[in-house]
Coordinates of C-alpha atoms and ligand atoms in Angstrom, one line a residue:
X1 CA 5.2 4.2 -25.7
X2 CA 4.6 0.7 -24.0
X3 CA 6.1 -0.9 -21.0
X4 CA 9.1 -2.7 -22.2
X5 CA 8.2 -5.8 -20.4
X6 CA 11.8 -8.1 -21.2
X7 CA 13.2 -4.6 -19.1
X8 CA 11.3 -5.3 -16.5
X9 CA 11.1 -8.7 -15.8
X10 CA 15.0 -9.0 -16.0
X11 CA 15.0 -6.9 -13.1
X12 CA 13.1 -9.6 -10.8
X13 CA 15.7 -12.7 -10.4
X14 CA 12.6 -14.5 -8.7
X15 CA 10.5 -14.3 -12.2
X16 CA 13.2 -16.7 -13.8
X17 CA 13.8 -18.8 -11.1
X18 CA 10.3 -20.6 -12.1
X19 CA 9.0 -19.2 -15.9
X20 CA 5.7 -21.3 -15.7
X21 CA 4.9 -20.2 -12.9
X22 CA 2.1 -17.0 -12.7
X23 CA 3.1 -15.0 -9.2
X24 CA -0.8 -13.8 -9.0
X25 CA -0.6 -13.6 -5.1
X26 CA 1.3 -9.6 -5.3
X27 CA -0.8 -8.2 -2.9
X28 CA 0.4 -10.1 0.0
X29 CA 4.2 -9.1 -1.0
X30 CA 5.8 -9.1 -4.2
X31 CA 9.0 -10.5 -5.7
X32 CA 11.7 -8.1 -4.3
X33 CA 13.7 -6.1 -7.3
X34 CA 17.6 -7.2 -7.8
X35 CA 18.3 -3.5 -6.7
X36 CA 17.2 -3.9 -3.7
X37 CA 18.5 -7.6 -3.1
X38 CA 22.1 -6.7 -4.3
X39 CA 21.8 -3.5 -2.1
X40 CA 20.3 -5.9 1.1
X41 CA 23.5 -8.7 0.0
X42 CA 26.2 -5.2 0.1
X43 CA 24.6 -3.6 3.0
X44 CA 24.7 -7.3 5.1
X45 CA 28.2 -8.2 3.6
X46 CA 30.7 -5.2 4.4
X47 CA 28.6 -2.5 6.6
X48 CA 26.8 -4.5 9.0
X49 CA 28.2 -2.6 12.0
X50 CA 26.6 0.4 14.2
X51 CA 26.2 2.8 11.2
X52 CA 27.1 6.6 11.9
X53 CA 30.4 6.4 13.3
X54 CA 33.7 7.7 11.5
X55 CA 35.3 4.3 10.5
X56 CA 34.7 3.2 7.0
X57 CA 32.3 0.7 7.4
X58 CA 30.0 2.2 9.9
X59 CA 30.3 5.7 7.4
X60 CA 29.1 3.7 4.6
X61 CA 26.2 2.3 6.2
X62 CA 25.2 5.5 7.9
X63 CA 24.9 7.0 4.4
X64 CA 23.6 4.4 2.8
X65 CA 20.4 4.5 5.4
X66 CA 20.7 8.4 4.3
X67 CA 20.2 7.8 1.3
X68 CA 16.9 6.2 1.6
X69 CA 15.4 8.5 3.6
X70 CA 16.3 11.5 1.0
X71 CA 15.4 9.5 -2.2
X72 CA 11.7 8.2 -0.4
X73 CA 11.4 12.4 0.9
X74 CA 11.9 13.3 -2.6
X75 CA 9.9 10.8 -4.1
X76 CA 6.9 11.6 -2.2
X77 CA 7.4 15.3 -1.9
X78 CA 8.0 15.8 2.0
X79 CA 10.7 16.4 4.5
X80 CA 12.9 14.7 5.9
X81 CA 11.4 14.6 9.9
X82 CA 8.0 14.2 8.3
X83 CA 8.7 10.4 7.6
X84 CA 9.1 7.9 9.5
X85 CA 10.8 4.1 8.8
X86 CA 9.0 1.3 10.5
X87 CA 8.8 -2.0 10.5
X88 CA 5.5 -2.5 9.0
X89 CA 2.1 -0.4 8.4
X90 CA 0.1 -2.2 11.2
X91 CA 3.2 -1.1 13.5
X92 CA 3.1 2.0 12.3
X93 CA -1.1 2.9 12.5
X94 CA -0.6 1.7 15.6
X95 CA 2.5 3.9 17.0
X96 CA 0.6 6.4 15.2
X97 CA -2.8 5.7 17.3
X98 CA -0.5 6.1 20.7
X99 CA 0.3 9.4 19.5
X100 CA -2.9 11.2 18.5
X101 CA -4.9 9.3 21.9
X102 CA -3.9 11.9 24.4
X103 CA -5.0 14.7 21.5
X104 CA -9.0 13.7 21.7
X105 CA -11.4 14.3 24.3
X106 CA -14.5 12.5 25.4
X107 CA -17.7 13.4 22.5
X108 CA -14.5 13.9 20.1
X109 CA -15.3 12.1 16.8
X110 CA -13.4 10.3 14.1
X111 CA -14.6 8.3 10.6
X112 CA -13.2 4.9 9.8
X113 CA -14.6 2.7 7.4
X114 CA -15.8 -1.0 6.9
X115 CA -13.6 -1.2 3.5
X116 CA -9.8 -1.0 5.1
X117 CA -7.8 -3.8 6.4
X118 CA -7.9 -4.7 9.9
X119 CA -4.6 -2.1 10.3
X120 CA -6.4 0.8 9.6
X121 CA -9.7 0.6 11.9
X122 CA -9.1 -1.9 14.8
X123 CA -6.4 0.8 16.1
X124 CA -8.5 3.7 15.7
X125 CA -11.6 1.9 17.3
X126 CA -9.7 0.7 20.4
X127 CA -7.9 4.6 20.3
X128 CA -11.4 5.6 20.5
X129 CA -12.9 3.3 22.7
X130 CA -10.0 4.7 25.4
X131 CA -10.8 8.4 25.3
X132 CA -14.9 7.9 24.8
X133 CA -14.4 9.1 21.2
X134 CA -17.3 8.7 18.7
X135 CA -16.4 6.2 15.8
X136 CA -19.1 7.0 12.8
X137 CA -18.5 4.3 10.1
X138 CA -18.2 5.4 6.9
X139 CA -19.7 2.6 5.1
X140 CA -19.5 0.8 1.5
X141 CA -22.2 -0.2 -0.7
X142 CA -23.5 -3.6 -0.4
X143 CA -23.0 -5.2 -3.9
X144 CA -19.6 -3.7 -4.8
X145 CA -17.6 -2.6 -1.8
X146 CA -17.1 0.9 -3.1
X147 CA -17.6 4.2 -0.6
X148 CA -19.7 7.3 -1.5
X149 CA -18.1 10.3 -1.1
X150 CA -22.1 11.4 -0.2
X151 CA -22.2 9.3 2.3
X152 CA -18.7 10.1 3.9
X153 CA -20.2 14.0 3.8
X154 CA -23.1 13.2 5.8
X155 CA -21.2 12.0 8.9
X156 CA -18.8 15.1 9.0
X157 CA -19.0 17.7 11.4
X158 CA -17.1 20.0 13.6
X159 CA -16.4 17.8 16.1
X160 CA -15.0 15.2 13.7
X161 CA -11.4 15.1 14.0
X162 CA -9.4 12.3 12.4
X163 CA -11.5 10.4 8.9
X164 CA -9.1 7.3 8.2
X165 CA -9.9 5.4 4.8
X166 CA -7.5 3.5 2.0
X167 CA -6.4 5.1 -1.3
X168 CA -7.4 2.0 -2.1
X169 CA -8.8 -1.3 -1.0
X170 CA -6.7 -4.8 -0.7
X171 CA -9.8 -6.9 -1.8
X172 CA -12.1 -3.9 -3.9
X173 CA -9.2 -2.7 -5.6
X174 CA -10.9 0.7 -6.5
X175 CA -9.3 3.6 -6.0
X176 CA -11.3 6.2 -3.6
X177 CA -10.5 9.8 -5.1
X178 CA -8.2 10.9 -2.4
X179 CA -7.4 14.6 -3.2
X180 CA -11.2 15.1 -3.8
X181 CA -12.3 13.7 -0.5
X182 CA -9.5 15.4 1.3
X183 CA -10.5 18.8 -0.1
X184 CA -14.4 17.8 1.1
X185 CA -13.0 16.9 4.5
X186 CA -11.3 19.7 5.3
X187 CA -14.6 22.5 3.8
X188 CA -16.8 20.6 6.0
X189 CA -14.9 19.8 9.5
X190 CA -11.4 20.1 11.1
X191 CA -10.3 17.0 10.8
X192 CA -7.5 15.6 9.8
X193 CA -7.2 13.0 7.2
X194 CA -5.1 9.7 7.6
X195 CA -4.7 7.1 4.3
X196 CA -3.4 3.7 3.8
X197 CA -1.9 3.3 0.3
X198 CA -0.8 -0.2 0.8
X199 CA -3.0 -1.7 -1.9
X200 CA -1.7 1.2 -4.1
X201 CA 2.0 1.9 -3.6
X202 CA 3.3 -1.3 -6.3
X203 CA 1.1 0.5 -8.5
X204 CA 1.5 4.1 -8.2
X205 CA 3.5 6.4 -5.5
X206 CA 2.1 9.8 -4.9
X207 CA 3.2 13.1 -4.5
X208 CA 1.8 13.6 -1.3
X209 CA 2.0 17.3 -1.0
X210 CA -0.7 17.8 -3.9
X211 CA -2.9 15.6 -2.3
X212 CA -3.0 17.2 1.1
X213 CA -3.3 14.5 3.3
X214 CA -1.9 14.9 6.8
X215 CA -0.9 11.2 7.2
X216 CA -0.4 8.3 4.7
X217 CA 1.5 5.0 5.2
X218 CA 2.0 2.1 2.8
X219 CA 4.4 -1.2 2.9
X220 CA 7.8 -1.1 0.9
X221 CA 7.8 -4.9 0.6
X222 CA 4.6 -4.7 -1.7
X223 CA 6.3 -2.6 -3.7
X224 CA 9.6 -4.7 -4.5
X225 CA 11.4 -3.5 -1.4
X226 CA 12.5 -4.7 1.9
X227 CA 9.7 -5.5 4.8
X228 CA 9.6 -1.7 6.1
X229 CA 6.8 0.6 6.2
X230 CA 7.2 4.2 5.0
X231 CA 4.5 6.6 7.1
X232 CA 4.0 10.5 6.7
X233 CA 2.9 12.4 9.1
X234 CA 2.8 16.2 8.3
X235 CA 5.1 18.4 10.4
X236 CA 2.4 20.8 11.8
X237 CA 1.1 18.0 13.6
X238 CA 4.4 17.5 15.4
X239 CA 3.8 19.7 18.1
X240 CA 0.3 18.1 19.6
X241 CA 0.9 14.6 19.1
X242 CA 2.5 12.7 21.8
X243 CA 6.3 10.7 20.7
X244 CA 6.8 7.8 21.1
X245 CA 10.3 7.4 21.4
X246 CA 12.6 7.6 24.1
X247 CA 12.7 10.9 25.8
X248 CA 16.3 12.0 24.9
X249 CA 15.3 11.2 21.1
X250 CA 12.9 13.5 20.6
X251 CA 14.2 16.0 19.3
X252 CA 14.9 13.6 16.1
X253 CA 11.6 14.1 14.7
X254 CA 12.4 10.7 12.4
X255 CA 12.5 8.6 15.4
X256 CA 9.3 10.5 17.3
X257 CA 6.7 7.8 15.7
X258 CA 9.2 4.6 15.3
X259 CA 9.7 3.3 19.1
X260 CA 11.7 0.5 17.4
X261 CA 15.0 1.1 16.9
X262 CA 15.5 1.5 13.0
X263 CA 16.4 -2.1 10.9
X264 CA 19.5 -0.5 9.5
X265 CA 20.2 -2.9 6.7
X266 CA 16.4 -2.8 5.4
X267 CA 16.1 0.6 5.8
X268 CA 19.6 1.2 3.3
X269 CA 17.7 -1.4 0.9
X270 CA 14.6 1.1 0.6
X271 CA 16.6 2.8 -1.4
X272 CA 16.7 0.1 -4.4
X273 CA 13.4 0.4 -4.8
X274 CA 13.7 4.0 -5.9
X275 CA 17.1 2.8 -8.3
X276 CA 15.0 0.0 -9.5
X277 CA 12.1 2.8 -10.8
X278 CA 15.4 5.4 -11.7
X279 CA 16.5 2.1 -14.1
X280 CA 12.9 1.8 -15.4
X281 CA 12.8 5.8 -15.9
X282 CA 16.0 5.8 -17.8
X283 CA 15.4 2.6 -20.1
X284 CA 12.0 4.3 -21.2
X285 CA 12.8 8.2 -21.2
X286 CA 16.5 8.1 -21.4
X287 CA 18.1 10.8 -18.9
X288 CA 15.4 13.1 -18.5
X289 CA 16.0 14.6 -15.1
X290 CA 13.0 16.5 -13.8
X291 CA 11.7 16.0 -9.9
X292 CA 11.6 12.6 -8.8
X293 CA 7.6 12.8 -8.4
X294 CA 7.4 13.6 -11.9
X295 CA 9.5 10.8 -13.3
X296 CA 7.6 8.1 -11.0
X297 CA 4.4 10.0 -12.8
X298 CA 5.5 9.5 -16.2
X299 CA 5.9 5.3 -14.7
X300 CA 3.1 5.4 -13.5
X301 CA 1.3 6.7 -17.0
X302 CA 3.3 3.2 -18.9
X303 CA 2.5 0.9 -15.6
X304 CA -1.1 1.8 -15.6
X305 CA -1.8 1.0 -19.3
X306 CA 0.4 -2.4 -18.9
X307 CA -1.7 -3.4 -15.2
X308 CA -5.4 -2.1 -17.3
X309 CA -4.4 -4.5 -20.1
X310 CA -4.0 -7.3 -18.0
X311 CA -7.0 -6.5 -15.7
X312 CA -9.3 -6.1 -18.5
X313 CA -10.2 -9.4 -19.7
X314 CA -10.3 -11.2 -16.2
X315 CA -13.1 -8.4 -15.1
X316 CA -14.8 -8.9 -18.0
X317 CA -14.8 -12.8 -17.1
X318 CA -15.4 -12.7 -13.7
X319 CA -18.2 -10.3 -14.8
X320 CA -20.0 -12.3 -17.4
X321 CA -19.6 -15.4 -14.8
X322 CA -22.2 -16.4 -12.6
X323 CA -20.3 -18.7 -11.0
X324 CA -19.0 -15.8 -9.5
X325 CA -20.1 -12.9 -7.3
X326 CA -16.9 -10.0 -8.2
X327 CA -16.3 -7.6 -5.9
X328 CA -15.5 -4.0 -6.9
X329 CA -15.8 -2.1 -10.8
X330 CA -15.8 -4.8 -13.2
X331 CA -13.9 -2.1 -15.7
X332 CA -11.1 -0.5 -15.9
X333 CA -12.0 2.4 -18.0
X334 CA -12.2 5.0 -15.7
X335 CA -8.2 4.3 -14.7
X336 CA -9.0 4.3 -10.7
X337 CA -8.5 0.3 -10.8
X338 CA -6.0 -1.5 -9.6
X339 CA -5.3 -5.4 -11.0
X340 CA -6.5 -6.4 -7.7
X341 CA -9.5 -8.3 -8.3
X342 CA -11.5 -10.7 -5.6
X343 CA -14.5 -12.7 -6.4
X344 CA -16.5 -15.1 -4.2
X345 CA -17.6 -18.2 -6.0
X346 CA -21.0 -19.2 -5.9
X347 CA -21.3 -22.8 -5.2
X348 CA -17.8 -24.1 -3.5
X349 CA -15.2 -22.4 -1.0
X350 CA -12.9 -19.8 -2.2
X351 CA -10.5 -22.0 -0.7
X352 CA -11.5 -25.0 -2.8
X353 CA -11.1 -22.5 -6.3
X354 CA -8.0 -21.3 -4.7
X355 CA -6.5 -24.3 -3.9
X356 CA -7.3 -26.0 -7.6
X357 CA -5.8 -22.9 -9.4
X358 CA -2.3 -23.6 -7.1
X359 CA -2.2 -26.5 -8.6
X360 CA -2.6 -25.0 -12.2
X361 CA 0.6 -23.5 -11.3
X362 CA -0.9 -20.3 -10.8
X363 CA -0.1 -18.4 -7.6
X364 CA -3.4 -16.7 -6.2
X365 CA -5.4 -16.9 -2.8
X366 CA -7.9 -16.8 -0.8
X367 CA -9.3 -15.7 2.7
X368 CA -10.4 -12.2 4.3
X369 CA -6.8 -10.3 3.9
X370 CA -7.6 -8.8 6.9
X371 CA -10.3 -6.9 5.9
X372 CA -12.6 -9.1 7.8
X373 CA -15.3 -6.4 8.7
X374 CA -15.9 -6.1 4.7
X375 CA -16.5 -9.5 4.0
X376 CA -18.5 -9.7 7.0
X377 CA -20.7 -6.8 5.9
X378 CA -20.8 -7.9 1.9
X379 CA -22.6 -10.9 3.3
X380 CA -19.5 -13.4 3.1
X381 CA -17.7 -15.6 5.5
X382 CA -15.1 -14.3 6.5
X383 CA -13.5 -17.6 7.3
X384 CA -13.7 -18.8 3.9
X385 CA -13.5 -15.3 2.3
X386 CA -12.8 -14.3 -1.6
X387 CA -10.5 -15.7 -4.3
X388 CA -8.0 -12.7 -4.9
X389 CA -5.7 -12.4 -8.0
X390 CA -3.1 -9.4 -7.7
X391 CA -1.1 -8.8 -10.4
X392 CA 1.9 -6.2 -11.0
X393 CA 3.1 -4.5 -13.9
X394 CA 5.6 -7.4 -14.5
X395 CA 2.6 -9.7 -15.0
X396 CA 2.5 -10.5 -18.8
X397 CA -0.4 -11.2 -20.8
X398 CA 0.1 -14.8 -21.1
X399 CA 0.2 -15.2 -17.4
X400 CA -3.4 -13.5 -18.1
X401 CA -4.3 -16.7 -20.7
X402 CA -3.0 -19.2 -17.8
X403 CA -5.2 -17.4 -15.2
X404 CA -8.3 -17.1 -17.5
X405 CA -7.5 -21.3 -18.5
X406 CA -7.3 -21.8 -14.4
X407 CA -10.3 -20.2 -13.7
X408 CA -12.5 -21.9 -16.1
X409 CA -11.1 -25.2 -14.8
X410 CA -11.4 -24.6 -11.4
X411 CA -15.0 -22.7 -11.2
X412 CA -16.6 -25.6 -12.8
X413 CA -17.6 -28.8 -10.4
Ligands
PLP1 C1 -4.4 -2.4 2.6 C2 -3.5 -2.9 3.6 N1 -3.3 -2.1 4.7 C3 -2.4 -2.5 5.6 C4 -1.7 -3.7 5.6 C5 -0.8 -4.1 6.7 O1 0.5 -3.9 6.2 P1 1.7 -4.6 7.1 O2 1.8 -6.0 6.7 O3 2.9 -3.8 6.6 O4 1.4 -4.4 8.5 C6 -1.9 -4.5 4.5 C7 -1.3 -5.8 4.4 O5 -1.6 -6.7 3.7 C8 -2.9 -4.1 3.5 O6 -3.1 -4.8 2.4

């Protein structure tokens, strides 16, 4: 079975609203699903009140923020008061850093790496810098970005006590083997293991109980939702980590790592991203009704042959190019590739190849995403940075022909 892609394209209003347009920039945010913008219209329209109380309108938004929460628990295979709604995921790592501070001691260590954006290192460092923490760097290789489980092994020990790495990387794209890594982590140390799925939430959500992390936080509007950030943290942890709420909340475990009050009409909306992938599940499998985690599986199975089609041929260009330098696997074969795909051109600015495939019509980018220490160590400004093309699973395969004809144009002087 294939994608149906005329299914899921109707569910974007954006797509239509310009269809020679190629949206190629997804990784910075992608078009929001009409789910989730009819829910957002509803929820703003005829329940914007105080949610929670008894009168009709206030009711209906209280369950309507319920419902969010218990469709994103059972999507991702946790409990309720292990999740928390925030506003975004550099909010959230951050909340998240207050909390575990007060845990470490002096000589403590922890592992970030130089592959993660900015919102998953600069907290840690500066968490670490407070209590005279040891940061080891967990470090990519210097021609493709990737990390090595080896190396990672090599820095753990029993005094390491928090490793914080991506499931995958905004500019590499490669996935790093998360359930693997965690198992490794916890044989060889005590530590705890934190992951930022931004980069790989729009492509995949994950069961997190089977992979065992003890924290993981990614961005609901990269993955056709409302600008919230969904973070776990695992309820054993509970007990050491310091709230950060206001004293008389915190018995409500939700609100222990969310010192903002919750956005009440964005946080309903989350839930249209889980009706959008419910529509998807039906249209391609009919009413099958298993656990939530297992129908977002069987998605993910049609959404990662769709994204690996449309990946495919711009690797293989970029790869075969050497007007380029690509960063990351230049295959898909191995399946732990997301369509996120950076290159730095050889002989102009990434800004300059960026700025000439715009005006091709096609959406892209460039700069360091955030993940400034990467670029940095790979040997490339920063400043200028990579050309990255993101695409989705409702990117087509002619959007592919236009990106391929843009590139061609634009890399040669
Ligand atoms: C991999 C990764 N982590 C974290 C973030 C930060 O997310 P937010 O914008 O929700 O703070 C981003 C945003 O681009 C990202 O790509």
């Amino acid at each position: 079975m294939r994608l149906d892609l005329n299914f899921v394209r109707d569910q974007f209003g954006q797509l239509a609203d310009a269809p020679e347009f190629v949206f190629a920039a997804n990784a910075g945010g992608s078009y929001v699903a009409n789910q989730v913008n009819d829910m957002l219209a509803h929820y703003d329209r005829h329940t914007r009140v105080q949610p929670y109380e008894r009168y009709e309108s206030s009711n209906t938004a209280g369950v309507a923020m319920d419902r969010a929460r218990s469709l994103w628990t059972q999507a991702l295979d946790i409990d309720d008061d292990e999740l928390t709604i925030g506003p975004s995921t550099s909010m959230n790592t951050y909340v998240l850093s207050q909390a575990i501070s007060g845990t470490l001691n002096a000589g403590d260590e922890i592992v970030v790496t130089n592959q993660d954006h900015e919102a998953n290192n600069g907290v840690w460092r500066r968490m670490a810098k407070e209590r005279g923490v040891i940061v080891k760097e967990w470090q990519v290789d210097q021609d493709h970005g990737l990390l090595d489980p080896d190396a990672l092994l090599a820095l753990l020990s029993e005094k390491t006590r928090w490793v914080c790495f991506a499931h995958c990387s905004n500019i590499v794209g490669t996935l790093n083997p998360v359930e693997l890594l965690v198992s490794m982590i916890k044989r060889n140390s005590p530590a705890r293991v934190f992951v930022d799925a931004v980069a790989l939430a729009p492509h995949r959500i994950c069961n997190l109980r089977q992979l065992g992390v003890d924290g993981y936080v990614f961005s609901l509007y990269k993955v056709y939702g409302p600008h919230q950030s969904l973070m776990f943290v695992r309820r054993d942890l509970h007990d050491q980590l310091e709230p950060q709420c206001h004293y008389f909340n915190m018995g409500n475990a939700n609100q222990m790592f969310n010192p903002a009050g919750p956005q009440h009409s964005l946080v309903a909306g989350c839930a249209g991203v889980i009706d959008y992938f419910q529509a998807l599940h039906l249209h391609h499998f009919g009413g099958a009704q298993q656990p939530l985690p297992e129908r977002l599986a069987d998605l993910h199975g049609l959404i990662s042959a769709h994204e690996d089609e449309l990946a495919a041929p711009i690797l293989d260009y970029l790869s075969n190019d050497t007007r380029v330098r690509l960063i990351g696997k230049s295959t898909v074969k191995d399946h732990d590739r997301a369509p996120t795909i950076s290159f730095a051109p050889m002989k102009q600015s990434a800004r300059a190849v960026a700025t000439k495939m715009q005006d091709m019509n096609i959406g892209t980018e460039s700069g360091h995403f955030y993940a400034y220490r990467l670029l940095d160590d790979l040997g490339i400004n920063p400043e200028d940075g990579v050309v990255r093309i993101s695409l989705v699973h409702y990117n087509q395969s002619a959007d592919v022909e236009k990106i391929l004809t843009a590139l061609d144009a634009s890399l040669t002087l």
